[in-house]
Amino acid sequence: MSEVSPPALSLPRYLVEQAVATALEEDLGGVGDITTNAIIPPDAQGDASIIVRKPGVIAGLDLAAASFKSLDPDVRFTRIVEDGSKVEAGATIARIAGKTRALLTGERTALNFFGRLSGIATLTAGYVAAVEGTHAKIVETRKTTPGLRALEKYAVRCGGGTNHRFGLYDAVLVKDNHIAAAGGLAEALNAVRTAVGHLVKIEVEVDTLDQLEEVLRFPIGAVLLDNMDVGTLKRAIALVKGRAITEASGGVTLENVGKIAKTGVDLISVGALTHSARSLDSSLEWKGS
Amino acid sequence: MSEVSPPALSLPRYLVEQAVATALEEDLGGVGDITTNAIIPPDAQGDASIIVRKPGVIAGLDLAAASFKSLDPDVRFTRIVEDGSKVEAGATIARIAGKTRALLTGERTALNFFGRLSGIATLTAGYVAAVEGTHAKIVETRKTTPGLRALEKYAVRCGGGTNHRFGLYDAVLVKDNHIAAAGGLAEALNAVRTAVGHLVKIEVEVDTLDQLEEVLRFPIGAVLLDNMDVGTLKRAIALVKGRAITEASGGVTLENVGKIAKTGVDLISVGALTHSARSLDSSLEWKGS
Amino acid sequence: MSEVSPPALSLPRYLVEQAVATALEEDLGGVGDITTNAIIPPDAQGDASIIVRKPGVIAGLDLAAASFKSLDPDVRFTRIVEDGSKVEAGATIARIAGKTRALLTGERTALNFFGRLSGIATLTAGYVAAVEGTHAKIVETRKTTPGLRALEKYAVRCGGGTNHRFGLYDAVLVKDNHIAAAGGLAEALNAVRTAVGHLVKIEVEVDTLDQLEEVLRFPIGAVLLDNMDVGTLKRAIALVKGRAITEASGGVTLENVGKIAKTGVDLISVGALTHSARSLDSSLEWKGS
Amino acid sequence: MSEVSPPALSLPRYLVEQAVATALEEDLGGVGDITTNAIIPPDAQGDASIIVRKPGVIAGLDLAAASFKSLDPDVRFTRIVEDGSKVEAGATIARIAGKTRALLTGERTALNFFGRLSGIATLTAGYVAAVEGTHAKIVETRKTTPGLRALEKYAVRCGGGTNHRFGLYDAVLVKDNHIAAAGGLAEALNAVRTAVGHLVKIEVEVDTLDQLEEVLRFPIGAVLLDNMDVGTLKRAIALVKGRAITEASGGVTLENVGKIAKTGVDLISVGALTHSARSLDSSLEWKGS
Amino acid sequence: MSEVSPPALSLPRYLVEQAVATALEEDLGGVGDITTNAIIPPDAQGDASIIVRKPGVIAGLDLAAASFKSLDPDVRFTRIVEDGSKVEAGATIARIAGKTRALLTGERTALNFFGRLSGIATLTAGYVAAVEGTHAKIVETRKTTPGLRALEKYAVRCGGGTNHRFGLYDAVLVKDNHIAAAGGLAEALNAVRTAVGHLVKIEVEVDTLDQLEEVLRFPIGAVLLDNMDVGTLKRAIALVKGRAITEASGGVTLENVGKIAKTGVDLISVGALTHSARSLDSSLEWKGS
Amino acid sequence: MSEVSPPALSLPRYLVEQAVATALEEDLGGVGDITTNAIIPPDAQGDASIIVRKPGVIAGLDLAAASFKSLDPDVRFTRIVEDGSKVEAGATIARIAGKTRALLTGERTALNFFGRLSGIATLTAGYVAAVEGTHAKIVETRKTTPGLRALEKYAVRCGGGTNHRFGLYDAVLVKDNHIAAAGGLAEALNAVRTAVGHLVKIEVEVDTLDQLEEVLRFPIGAVLLDNMDVGTLKRAIALVKGRAITEASGGVTLENVGKIAKTGVDLISVGALTHSARSLDSSLEWKGS
């Protein structure tokens, strides 16, 4: 993980602030943490650490920090590791010191962000490790949690993956339905090439080698090889001969991703990275407790 | 599943509309679906069905319907089953007819909601089935996806579970840190009882039978028995003798939940329901394709 | 008033910030305070105090402070008393020093919050004083100002009252219409008990002793004794014998609340606390003017 | 009341929709009306009427209607009277028919808007009646509920009053502090006249006849005669001789407003209209109940 | 330009913050500046200046400063000149020092605000210069960019203009259609005078001298002389004799505005100020580059 | 213009609705159109047409229609031409029939959108016409109006242009500062290629032919030839030999764009399209008036 380039691991500040504000409102409603407010004196100070109970790759520390700082701007949040780091079970990730109320009230929000994003980063890193030695990159799909796409794509980057398109607006992916509606591949590609800007790449989805051969008669940026077995994938990549970026998709698992990567495919997209990752088990440990 | 009372399975309209609006904006950006808009004529009509590829329990049809209707108010969305229904792999869940553009553009947003919520409902239903024959109820925790708590709690209800508190604002849960800060259990309970309203219930977390005995000297609504093994749980429930609702928490899995339920505990809370559910595998099938 | 536990008197920061932002936008529109901006030099400094012209109980100082600080982050807002304090006519509540523009422009917004919430706190404290010596608590209803419920419920707490449910979502209140629609009390209670979580309390509204007797055959959390005269209330409370929390409601005034409290009822809910409180008369006094 | 010109009694649609959305979210949270949803079948139909228990002037029917229609777009809301109408105790104001759930869930939100705005309209109408036969108009001040200013100013219009400025942005009101900071009245007026547009009127506040005489040496739109007794007011109006609109302010009550009006003053501003009106007592009556 | 009164040149803070937040979100989407984040180290520091390539009048420095500070709160933004200043081509307007990432990422947003508002201020100042020596004021119209009206009206003030009404809500402008619908001018004026507050001025639009004569029989605040040639304007102003503010409108250009001003008209409204101004050409110059 | 492919000319519904809501709130404030509401009966019906006074290319009809429909959902808005159409001076663009209030109140908002976007479309079409016969495409820059980028880019498409990147998030543009900070072009390109997804294209800005030669040693998607004269541009394009898309930028005018296009460059980016377009002169004509 150490070779992940940290400069690219950044999130716009407003995304962090908006996400944390939404999450805290959801948890606090109109009264706040009634247990804590009734019991803990406003000025009591506390110390705690975020630790992980399982090994994993870290993502979401900005969100965890903002969860506490939104409640007490004077909280000191000290990172022991940075997003993108691989850690062992039991590792301490960050120390938090400030008003006890802020620590108790912000705990769940901080951990919900941290656990979820680290879960995605960890699963991504698992796939990335499984393709080590090949040149294949692991990418996520648009099967993200509604409202959290930008954060989840960030977690994929933390895990060593790279990002597919962000939405329907920033790249073209031509599928069966489009080709059928256009009256043919040539017509579909022509329509789309005319309509979109010069910095927008076009990718076309194919299910068979016959479709692939037809597609390769046109200049396109990438080809999505959907649900092909490893043998077919190999033949597909041989056909492409570097004329387009190749992406394998469909039925990818931690078990078969290594074999898929060895076909020489450029990208492997994995829906599970975002739709089925388990949260990384983490908790807040109180100093002295 | 048929005995799930449908009247309780409802979501406020504005939650559905806001969630769908957020998700569509995320996917459409400032231009919309550039592939579809370039290729598909604005008035072309299409027909498709939502089907599931795995067995499961359905949740989120309001959100799926709204995903398409936000793009084309004239879309006809016909439910074959309702939220809370148990379905087999391959089952058709709903039919959608309307502008092809709306169907292609809304597909991913609709399925992201449907798959995620149905995944939670399905996992919940698995736990509910595993405790059948006992009187234990399955409840989720506050380990929900930031921003989606209300929807995920709804999915838990669809799966036959019931809901724990919605946030820090609507019920009291007194933990170790609170008791230590208050200078004792009596002080903590007194402070909180004075501060909160008569309709707010108080639950106290205990780790040991000794703590439980102390807690039971006070009138409380519920007791959270944290991380106890089955033998300890049994003794705890015997101690309580119905004076408080009992909740088991910590380390619950599909494998051990049945045994936990047989201790006679009232509630079993399962963080995994929301933090680690896998999406229910589903897709849009086009008529004729 | 001095025995009001301060820890419970707190409002989530984001509620304060959102409410003040909304109020300032409403007063400033797209140009700001055109009188002040045309006349007062940007760097002129001023000093003023919030004083009250009538005796009362204070609520809303966070909102008053934020009204000025949103306009000039360097304003010094010094509290002489805290929310929940009882003060005499003429008392100085807080001192404000900073840019004269911020003081002049923020004055009305600060006083609108402060006067309104202190008005509610003062009226509440009047009811609380009138039941002194009994164990009855004063609670508000859902007859709050649209958009300000959380703030108004906070003001009730400042006045020594406690809060009823926050909305239709956090507690159950079964009324006539529900019972009729369900086909009977047993059916209604059964439906609702099945649907809601274990931390949600159930209260049932009754108009007569006969209804009360029927209700008491079920385990419920609280009973709302609606519009009963003092004699009937006494008999009702005797019937309940501590099996449920008792709440008196309807036609409560400062004149009769003492007698109602002496019936031994647990709670008295008063709609007027929020729907008909008069603002506490207050103003900004300028140093040297 | 019948002479109130209905065309002017209108509110922008978006204000109504936003206010109702905010209020419903506040009452419904993330689950909705848990009592009603558990008990009332989704398709049950109901019939009810809004009635008033006290005489008054009506305001806010658009908001009441929208409260129900937001929950069930098919609700039929039939007005018996219109905003601005004077009604007797017991009068039926509107009939509502639609899903029972929508009626039960929307009831409190609808009545909170209706009662509050009608309370303001009623109090305003009381002041308007008390100055009948004079040419004085009754206006409110900026002492409005934060967030509801536009609605409350509308209610004043419904009660037969007219509106003072909407905020600090749409008219100039020069006060003592401004004059002192500017180094004199001439300087203050010159600064403001240069800065503001030609459609912005300038009003100056005076406390004494001496100040008034100085002010009258300048061309201004209106003069605020603050806290003057009736004798002083008369002399002030004689001094003005129609060269500016005259406004009396401070200490106005239902008892003294008639005498103030008879001084010949053009406007009387009454803070109590918005800061201390009591809600008009109203309720939902169910057909057959 | 030096005589522009600086105190009036101010914008509410929240307008600046909201506008900048919206603009940055538009430019950063869910990932931020992918070029800069990939290449520039997070802690690299940079220095740059805003310079103008053409002569002009400056407006929008608050927005430029906020564009950088939103990305890096520690950015130092040093103004060389203030809004409202006239500057030569090549002038340095402000210096910015802080994280290189913030400077590169915020550059376009800062310049988009600065260039657009300065363009309006510059065009306004051109009209203001062209009427020098007359008493005519230059005002904009409601032909502003949707969503930016308050900012654009501010820019007009920076250029030495004054503001017409802010919207349909703060002043009355009676046009042909209104008069026709009301059944005559008297009826229209009466309806409107009854409905609006005492601080709202009434302006009436006329196309001919005949209409003007009719209008002058009523007490109105201002008259809009629409599309009259210079000769007719002169006769109109003679007819008005100071009984109302006079505004010339329609077909005003930099070429003819001087002649129009010499008719003695009070105000000249120019739609082009906001609907057709060209951005002031400006750029960020990097120190050492 | 007739060859503009209509399918691509579409805007997400929510963008239209949000933009119109913002613009109407800005114009209506808290009271609405006080002139129209005071004078025009609520049920009066009117008929009008949008006409243009100058020739141009149309853009923004969805926004114009929504401006009226937001005020009266029953307005009939009939398009005579569609967005992207070239029209003559005096042409009728659309007919609007509905409540007179809605027509009068919505007029300015509708025309502000229509005029501004049509102005951009018209200017774009002028550039497109000037390069006819070459294969050069006209694209806009990021010098758009803050908050309106998506709408303005749509207008460019209506005028026959194509879109450059939407923001800093969807494509890479490497400039001098990036290269200097990275320590060389190779380092910059390597950093960015590692960080971004496979569908993100990389463009590099060069000022000289020397820089271009260096850049061409790397595989990049596009090269921005900044501020080169026509002779240099020709040599640059000869150097590129089709290995990258070529974009000319800087100092482009209607006068020189034809010559630039004849160099064989692929794209010509023109900041003026969005930062300095004049609104297309248009108005609402009333039937019978």
Coordinates of C-alpha atoms in Angstrom, one line a residue, chain D residues 34-287:
Chain D
I34 CA -46.1 5.6 13.7
T35 CA -49.4 5.4 15.5
T36 CA -51.5 6.0 12.4
N37 CA -49.3 3.9 10.1
A38 CA -49.6 1.0 12.5
I39 CA -53.3 1.2 12.9
I40 CA -55.1 2.9 9.9
P41 CA -55.3 0.9 6.6
P42 CA -53.5 2.8 3.8
D43 CA -56.7 3.1 1.7
A44 CA -59.2 4.1 4.5
Q45 CA -61.0 7.3 3.6
G46 CA -62.1 10.0 6.0
D47 CA -64.0 13.2 6.2
A48 CA -63.4 16.1 8.6
S49 CA -63.9 19.8 9.0
I50 CA -61.7 22.6 10.3
I51 CA -63.8 24.6 12.8
V52 CA -62.9 27.5 15.1
R53 CA -63.8 27.6 18.8
K54 CA -63.5 31.3 19.1
P55 CA -64.6 34.2 16.8
G56 CA -61.8 35.5 14.6
V57 CA -60.4 36.4 11.2
I58 CA -59.1 33.6 9.0
A59 CA -55.6 33.3 7.6
G60 CA -53.6 30.5 6.3
L61 CA -55.9 28.2 4.4
D62 CA -53.4 27.7 1.6
L63 CA -51.0 26.3 4.2
A64 CA -53.7 24.1 5.8
A65 CA -54.6 22.7 2.4
A66 CA -51.0 22.1 1.5
S67 CA -50.4 20.3 4.7
F68 CA -52.9 17.6 3.8
K69 CA -52.2 17.6 0.0
S70 CA -48.5 17.0 0.6
L71 CA -49.4 13.7 2.3
D72 CA -52.2 12.8 -0.2
P73 CA -52.3 14.7 -3.4
D74 CA -55.9 13.5 -3.9
V75 CA -57.3 15.1 -0.8
R76 CA -60.2 17.4 -1.5
F77 CA -59.9 20.6 0.5
T78 CA -63.1 22.7 0.2
R79 CA -63.1 26.2 1.6
I80 CA -66.2 27.5 3.2
V81 CA -64.7 30.9 3.8
E82 CA -61.6 32.6 2.4
D83 CA -58.6 34.1 4.1
G84 CA -59.6 37.6 5.4
S85 CA -63.1 36.5 6.4
K86 CA -64.5 37.3 9.9
V87 CA -66.1 34.2 11.4
E88 CA -68.1 33.4 14.6
A89 CA -67.1 30.8 17.2
G90 CA -68.1 27.4 16.0
A91 CA -67.9 28.3 12.3
T92 CA -66.8 25.7 9.8
I93 CA -63.9 26.9 7.8
A94 CA -63.1 24.1 5.4
R95 CA -63.9 20.5 4.7
I96 CA -61.3 17.9 4.0
A97 CA -61.9 14.5 2.5
G98 CA -59.3 11.9 1.5
K99 CA -57.1 9.2 3.0
T100 CA -57.7 8.9 6.7
R101 CA -54.0 8.6 7.2
A102 CA -53.3 11.9 5.5
L103 CA -56.0 13.6 7.6
L104 CA -54.7 12.3 10.9
T105 CA -51.1 12.8 10.1
G106 CA -51.5 16.3 8.7
E107 CA -54.0 17.6 11.3
R108 CA -51.5 19.2 13.7
T109 CA -49.4 20.8 11.0
A110 CA -52.4 22.3 9.3
L111 CA -53.9 23.6 12.5
N112 CA -50.5 25.0 13.7
F113 CA -50.3 27.1 10.6
F114 CA -54.0 28.0 10.6
G115 CA -54.2 28.8 14.3
R116 CA -51.1 30.9 14.4
L117 CA -51.8 33.0 11.3
S118 CA -55.5 33.4 12.2
G119 CA -54.4 34.5 15.6
I120 CA -52.4 37.3 14.1
A121 CA -55.2 38.2 11.6
T122 CA -57.6 38.3 14.5
L123 CA -55.5 40.5 16.7
T124 CA -54.8 42.8 13.7
A125 CA -58.5 43.0 12.9
G126 CA -59.1 44.0 16.6
Y127 CA -56.8 46.9 16.2
V128 CA -58.2 47.8 12.8
A129 CA -61.7 47.9 14.3
A130 CA -60.5 50.0 17.1
V131 CA -59.4 52.8 14.7
E132 CA -62.4 52.6 12.5
G133 CA -63.6 56.0 11.4
T134 CA -60.1 57.4 11.4
H135 CA -57.7 57.2 8.5
A136 CA -55.0 55.5 10.5
K137 CA -53.7 52.2 9.2
I138 CA -52.4 49.4 11.4
V139 CA -49.0 48.0 10.5
E140 CA -46.8 45.3 12.1
T141 CA -43.1 45.7 13.0
R142 CA -40.0 43.5 12.3
K143 CA -40.7 41.7 15.6
T144 CA -41.8 38.6 13.8
T145 CA -41.1 34.9 14.3
P146 CA -37.7 34.0 12.8
G147 CA -38.3 32.2 9.6
L148 CA -42.0 33.0 9.3
R149 CA -41.9 36.8 8.5
A150 CA -43.5 36.6 5.1
L151 CA -46.3 34.4 6.4
E152 CA -47.0 36.6 9.4
K153 CA -47.0 39.8 7.3
Y154 CA -49.5 38.0 5.1
A155 CA -51.7 37.3 8.2
V156 CA -51.5 41.0 9.1
R157 CA -52.9 41.8 5.6
C158 CA -55.6 39.2 6.1
G159 CA -56.6 41.1 9.3
G160 CA -57.0 44.4 7.4
G161 CA -53.6 45.8 8.3
T162 CA -50.9 46.9 5.9
N163 CA -47.3 46.0 5.9
H164 CA -44.3 48.0 7.2
R165 CA -40.9 47.3 5.5
F166 CA -40.1 43.6 5.0
G167 CA -36.5 43.8 6.3
L168 CA -33.5 45.9 6.6
Y169 CA -33.1 45.8 2.8
D170 CA -36.2 47.4 1.4
A171 CA -36.6 50.7 3.2
V172 CA -34.5 53.1 5.3
L173 CA -35.2 53.8 8.9
V174 CA -32.8 56.2 10.5
K175 CA -32.5 56.0 14.2
D176 CA -30.6 57.8 17.0
N177 CA -27.5 55.6 16.7
H178 CA -27.2 56.3 13.0
I179 CA -27.5 60.0 13.4
A180 CA -24.9 60.0 16.2
A181 CA -22.5 57.9 14.2
A182 CA -22.9 60.1 11.1
G183 CA -22.2 63.3 13.0
G184 CA -25.6 64.8 12.6
L185 CA -28.9 64.4 10.9
A186 CA -27.9 66.2 7.7
E187 CA -24.9 63.9 7.3
A188 CA -26.9 60.8 7.9
L189 CA -29.7 61.7 5.4
N190 CA -27.2 62.7 2.8
A191 CA -25.3 59.5 3.1
V192 CA -28.4 57.4 2.9
R193 CA -29.9 59.4 0.0
T194 CA -26.8 58.9 -2.0
A195 CA -26.6 55.2 -1.4
V196 CA -30.1 54.0 -1.9
G197 CA -32.3 53.7 -5.0
H198 CA -35.1 56.1 -6.0
L199 CA -37.9 53.7 -5.1
V200 CA -36.6 53.3 -1.5
K201 CA -38.4 55.6 1.0
I202 CA -36.6 57.1 4.0
E203 CA -38.2 57.2 7.4
V204 CA -36.6 58.9 10.4
E205 CA -37.3 58.1 14.0
V206 CA -37.8 61.0 16.4
D207 CA -38.5 61.0 20.2
T208 CA -39.2 64.7 20.7
L209 CA -40.8 67.7 18.9
D210 CA -37.4 69.4 18.7
Q211 CA -36.0 66.4 16.8
L212 CA -39.1 66.5 14.6
E213 CA -38.6 70.1 13.7
E214 CA -35.0 69.4 12.7
V215 CA -36.0 66.4 10.6
L216 CA -38.7 68.4 8.8
R217 CA -36.1 70.6 7.3
F218 CA -35.2 67.7 5.0
P219 CA -37.3 66.0 2.4
I220 CA -38.1 62.6 3.9
G221 CA -40.8 60.1 3.2
A222 CA -42.0 59.3 6.7
V223 CA -41.4 60.1 10.3
L224 CA -41.6 57.6 13.1
L225 CA -43.0 59.3 16.2
D226 CA -41.6 57.1 18.9
N227 CA -43.2 56.7 22.3
M228 CA -45.1 60.0 22.3
D229 CA -48.2 60.6 24.4
V230 CA -51.3 61.5 22.6
G231 CA -50.9 65.3 23.3
T232 CA -47.4 65.3 21.9
L233 CA -48.5 63.2 18.9
K234 CA -51.1 65.8 18.1
R235 CA -48.6 68.6 18.2
A236 CA -46.2 66.5 16.1
I237 CA -48.8 65.9 13.4
A238 CA -49.6 69.6 13.3
L239 CA -46.0 70.3 12.8
V240 CA -45.6 67.8 10.0
K241 CA -48.5 69.4 8.0
G242 CA -48.6 66.5 5.6
R243 CA -45.0 66.9 4.5
A244 CA -44.3 63.3 5.5
I245 CA -46.2 60.2 6.4
T246 CA -46.6 60.0 10.1
E247 CA -46.2 56.8 12.1
A248 CA -46.9 56.4 15.8
S249 CA -45.0 53.6 17.6
G250 CA -44.4 52.3 21.1
G251 CA -46.8 51.3 23.9
V252 CA -49.8 50.8 21.6
T253 CA -52.6 48.7 23.1
L254 CA -56.1 47.8 22.1
E255 CA -57.2 50.3 24.8
N256 CA -55.2 53.4 23.6
V257 CA -55.0 52.7 19.9
G258 CA -58.3 54.5 19.2
K259 CA -57.1 57.7 20.8
I260 CA -53.8 57.5 19.0
A261 CA -55.6 57.2 15.7
K262 CA -57.7 60.2 16.4
T263 CA -54.6 62.4 16.5
G264 CA -54.7 62.1 12.7
V265 CA -51.5 60.0 12.5
D266 CA -51.3 58.0 9.3
L267 CA -49.9 54.7 10.6
I268 CA -49.8 53.0 14.0
S269 CA -47.3 50.2 14.3
V270 CA -48.0 47.4 16.8
G271 CA -45.2 44.9 17.7
A272 CA -47.7 42.7 19.5
L273 CA -49.5 41.8 16.3
T274 CA -46.7 39.3 15.6
H275 CA -44.7 38.8 18.8
S276 CA -47.6 38.2 21.2
A277 CA -50.7 37.1 19.3
R278 CA -52.4 34.0 20.7
S279 CA -53.3 31.2 18.3
L280 CA -56.9 31.2 17.2
D281 CA -58.4 28.1 18.9
S282 CA -59.4 25.7 16.2
S283 CA -59.7 21.9 15.7
L284 CA -60.5 19.2 13.3
E285 CA -63.9 17.7 13.6
W286 CA -64.5 14.2 12.2
K287 CA -67.7 13.4 10.4

